[in-house]
């Protein structure tokens, strides 16, 4: 179980970083649109699409790990469900990531 929890923490950390990058890209997009820079907008959109794809892949990995943790595929589990199951120090790290 500890290996699954460690892998889940790693995925959540990577997913959080991807969301930060996506936020930066969206903020940059707003500036590009204001400046009417069509070529830059095209490049920014490609980057945004790549980030969204990576987030989807990470989400699939997260769901797979949670299914392994609960040994079921009966629907998505939430981070709160994992918190109920996780011992320390995993529980503290999950709380940090949830915030």
PDB file of C-alpha atoms in Angstrom, residues 23-57:
ATOM      1  CA  UNK A  23      -2.514  28.677 -15.628  1.00  0.00           C
ATOM      2  CA  UNK A  24       0.606  30.508 -16.808  1.00  0.00           C
ATOM      3  CA  UNK A  25      -0.185  29.572 -20.395  1.00  0.00           C
ATOM      4  CA  UNK A  26      -3.756  30.859 -20.118  1.00  0.00           C
ATOM      5  CA  UNK A  27      -2.549  34.133 -18.606  1.00  0.00           C
ATOM      6  CA  UNK A  28      -0.022  34.456 -21.421  1.00  0.00           C
ATOM      7  CA  UNK A  29      -2.813  33.755 -23.909  1.00  0.00           C
ATOM      8  CA  UNK A  30      -4.749  36.735 -22.601  1.00  0.00           C
ATOM      9  CA  UNK A  31      -1.768  38.992 -23.247  1.00  0.00           C
ATOM     10  CA  UNK A  32      -1.247  37.515 -26.715  1.00  0.00           C
ATOM     11  CA  UNK A  33      -4.898  38.083 -27.638  1.00  0.00           C
ATOM     12  CA  UNK A  34      -4.642  41.691 -26.489  1.00  0.00           C
ATOM     13  CA  UNK A  35      -1.614  42.222 -28.708  1.00  0.00           C
ATOM     14  CA  UNK A  36      -3.237  40.529 -31.749  1.00  0.00           C
ATOM     15  CA  UNK A  37      -0.171  38.299 -32.222  1.00  0.00           C
ATOM     16  CA  UNK A  38      -1.713  35.472 -34.245  1.00  0.00           C
ATOM     17  CA  UNK A  39       1.470  33.409 -34.631  1.00  0.00           C
ATOM     18  CA  UNK A  40       2.181  33.573 -30.902  1.00  0.00           C
ATOM     19  CA  UNK A  41      -1.422  32.591 -30.212  1.00  0.00           C
ATOM     20  CA  UNK A  42      -1.039  29.540 -32.425  1.00  0.00           C
ATOM     21  CA  UNK A  43       2.119  28.442 -30.589  1.00  0.00           C
ATOM     22  CA  UNK A  44       0.547  29.122 -27.195  1.00  0.00           C
ATOM     23  CA  UNK A  45      -2.498  27.047 -28.136  1.00  0.00           C
ATOM     24  CA  UNK A  46      -0.264  24.114 -29.097  1.00  0.00           C
ATOM     25  CA  UNK A  47       1.439  24.348 -25.720  1.00  0.00           C
ATOM     26  CA  UNK A  48      -1.922  24.559 -23.950  1.00  0.00           C
ATOM     27  CA  UNK A  49      -3.217  21.479 -25.805  1.00  0.00           C
ATOM     28  CA  UNK A  50      -0.073  19.553 -24.855  1.00  0.00           C
ATOM     29  CA  UNK A  51      -0.489  20.501 -21.196  1.00  0.00           C
ATOM     30  CA  UNK A  52      -4.152  19.488 -21.220  1.00  0.00           C
ATOM     31  CA  UNK A  53      -3.223  16.109 -22.715  1.00  0.00           C
ATOM     32  CA  UNK A  54      -0.594  15.590 -20.015  1.00  0.00           C
ATOM     33  CA  UNK A  55      -3.137  16.478 -17.316  1.00  0.00           C
ATOM     34  CA  UNK A  56      -5.539  13.890 -18.764  1.00  0.00           C
ATOM     35  CA  UNK A  57      -2.834  11.237 -18.721  1.00  0.00           C
TER      36      UNK A  57
END
